[in-house]
Amino acid sequence: MENTEDWGICRNNTTATIGVYGYDPDKKNATPELAYVGPGQETDNDWACTGVYLPGDAQVTGLDLKGEPAIAEIVDGTRLTISQNPDTQALEFDVPIYRLRQGAEGNLPQLTQAEVSAAVPNAPVD
């Protein structure tokens, strides 16, 4: 696993926009918020990426979302690359996720994969 100094970086190696959670570590008491990273983009190293938003209808290698949205959380300092399996089109992560937060564990938006893919990228990127 490749690590950054303090906070996570998420790289989108897919052909569609993906949702990520993160925050500006310079803001006092900042909490992670949903932002979107476009294809080929990587979150800025001055922004803490804490995980990937997974719509309930997303196909993810090794995970069964059971139709519920989730956040695949990463450990602080992780450099995560999200890609797509060329045969199945399922999302794949190059490092293990820390935990999957789902259902009652968070107030997650009810977005479809198509809505996330069509979102305008707005995450701070390098």
C-alpha atoms as one frame of an Amber mdcrd trajectory, in Angstrom:
protein
   0.000   0.000   0.000   1.367   3.396  -0.975   0.810   6.158   1.599   0.854
   9.953   1.522   2.094  11.925   4.513  -1.178  12.710   6.284  -4.371  12.201
   4.293  -5.788  10.112   1.536  -5.636  10.751  -2.197  -8.173   9.181  -4.553
  -7.434   8.680  -8.260 -10.168   7.962 -10.800  -8.896   5.635 -13.540 -12.418
   4.902 -14.828 -14.209   6.398 -17.828 -16.907   8.078 -15.722 -17.150  10.520
 -12.843 -16.998   8.945  -9.370 -18.132  10.236  -5.992 -15.628  10.628  -3.181
 -15.850  11.880   0.379 -13.273  14.288   1.725 -12.562  17.577   3.461 -10.137
  20.470   3.688  -7.854  19.538   6.610  -6.998  23.220   7.175 -10.604  23.973
   8.208 -11.270  23.465  11.903 -13.817  20.700  12.629 -14.311  19.950   8.933
 -16.376  16.860   8.149 -16.170  14.816   4.946 -18.527  15.884   2.167 -19.452
  14.290  -1.147 -17.537  15.604  -4.160 -17.009  14.302  -7.678 -13.772  13.363
  -9.451 -13.708  13.169 -13.247 -12.064  10.456 -15.336  -8.269  10.542 -15.085
  -8.329  13.016 -12.184  -6.713  12.699  -8.761  -7.780  14.568  -5.637  -5.475
  17.366  -4.548  -2.836  16.432  -1.989  -4.070  19.357   0.158  -7.552  17.791
   0.398  -8.229  14.710   2.527  -9.992  11.985   0.557 -11.580   9.647   3.112
 -13.499   7.254   0.872 -15.500   6.483  -2.247 -19.271   6.883  -2.567 -20.891
   3.737  -3.971 -24.488   4.000  -5.229 -26.707   1.050  -4.329 -26.729  -0.101
  -7.960 -22.933   0.049  -8.361 -21.051  -3.094  -9.332 -17.933  -3.418  -7.170
 -15.517  -6.339  -7.284 -15.601  -8.208  -3.965 -18.497  -6.247  -2.441 -22.232
  -6.930  -2.243 -23.975  -3.606  -1.635 -27.407  -5.277  -1.363 -28.944  -2.336
  -3.223 -27.927   0.193  -0.550 -25.533   3.097  -1.055 -22.265   2.921   0.848
 -18.976   4.636   1.510 -15.852   2.535   1.039 -13.632   4.228   3.625  -9.846
   4.300   3.392  -7.186   4.680   6.064  -5.638   8.154   6.444  -2.625   8.450
   4.196  -3.834   5.896   1.629  -3.293   6.542  -2.061  -6.309   4.817  -3.655
  -6.812   4.201  -7.368 -10.298   3.314  -8.576 -10.473   1.490 -11.900 -12.970
  -0.542 -13.901 -12.701  -4.205 -14.779 -12.624  -4.250 -18.610 -14.713  -7.442
 -18.790 -17.380  -6.836 -16.130 -17.246  -3.007 -15.862 -17.238  -3.435 -12.053
 -15.319  -0.879  -9.988 -12.055  -2.124  -8.494  -9.782  -0.687  -5.790  -6.013
  -1.178  -5.819  -5.819  -1.310  -2.005  -8.123  -2.876   0.586 -10.807  -0.619
   2.008 -10.780   0.125   5.741 -14.501  -0.425   6.206 -17.791  -0.224   4.351
 -20.210   2.265   5.899 -23.776   1.565   4.851 -27.408   2.062   5.847 -28.027
   3.403   9.347 -24.334   4.253   9.824 -24.670   7.426   7.810 -27.058   9.761
   6.108 -26.036   8.791   2.571 -27.597  10.276  -0.541 -29.745   7.939  -2.633
 -28.033   8.381  -6.001 -27.833   5.941  -8.896 -24.625   5.049 -10.710 -25.953
   6.975 -13.741 -26.478  10.128 -11.626 -22.958   9.944 -10.188 -21.445   9.294
 -13.625 -23.262  12.356 -15.016 -22.245  14.692 -12.143 -19.995  17.650 -12.837
 -16.540  17.076 -11.274 -16.029  19.491  -8.372 -13.454  17.877  -6.064 -10.185
  19.741  -5.614  -7.743  18.046  -7.979  -4.040  18.282  -8.772
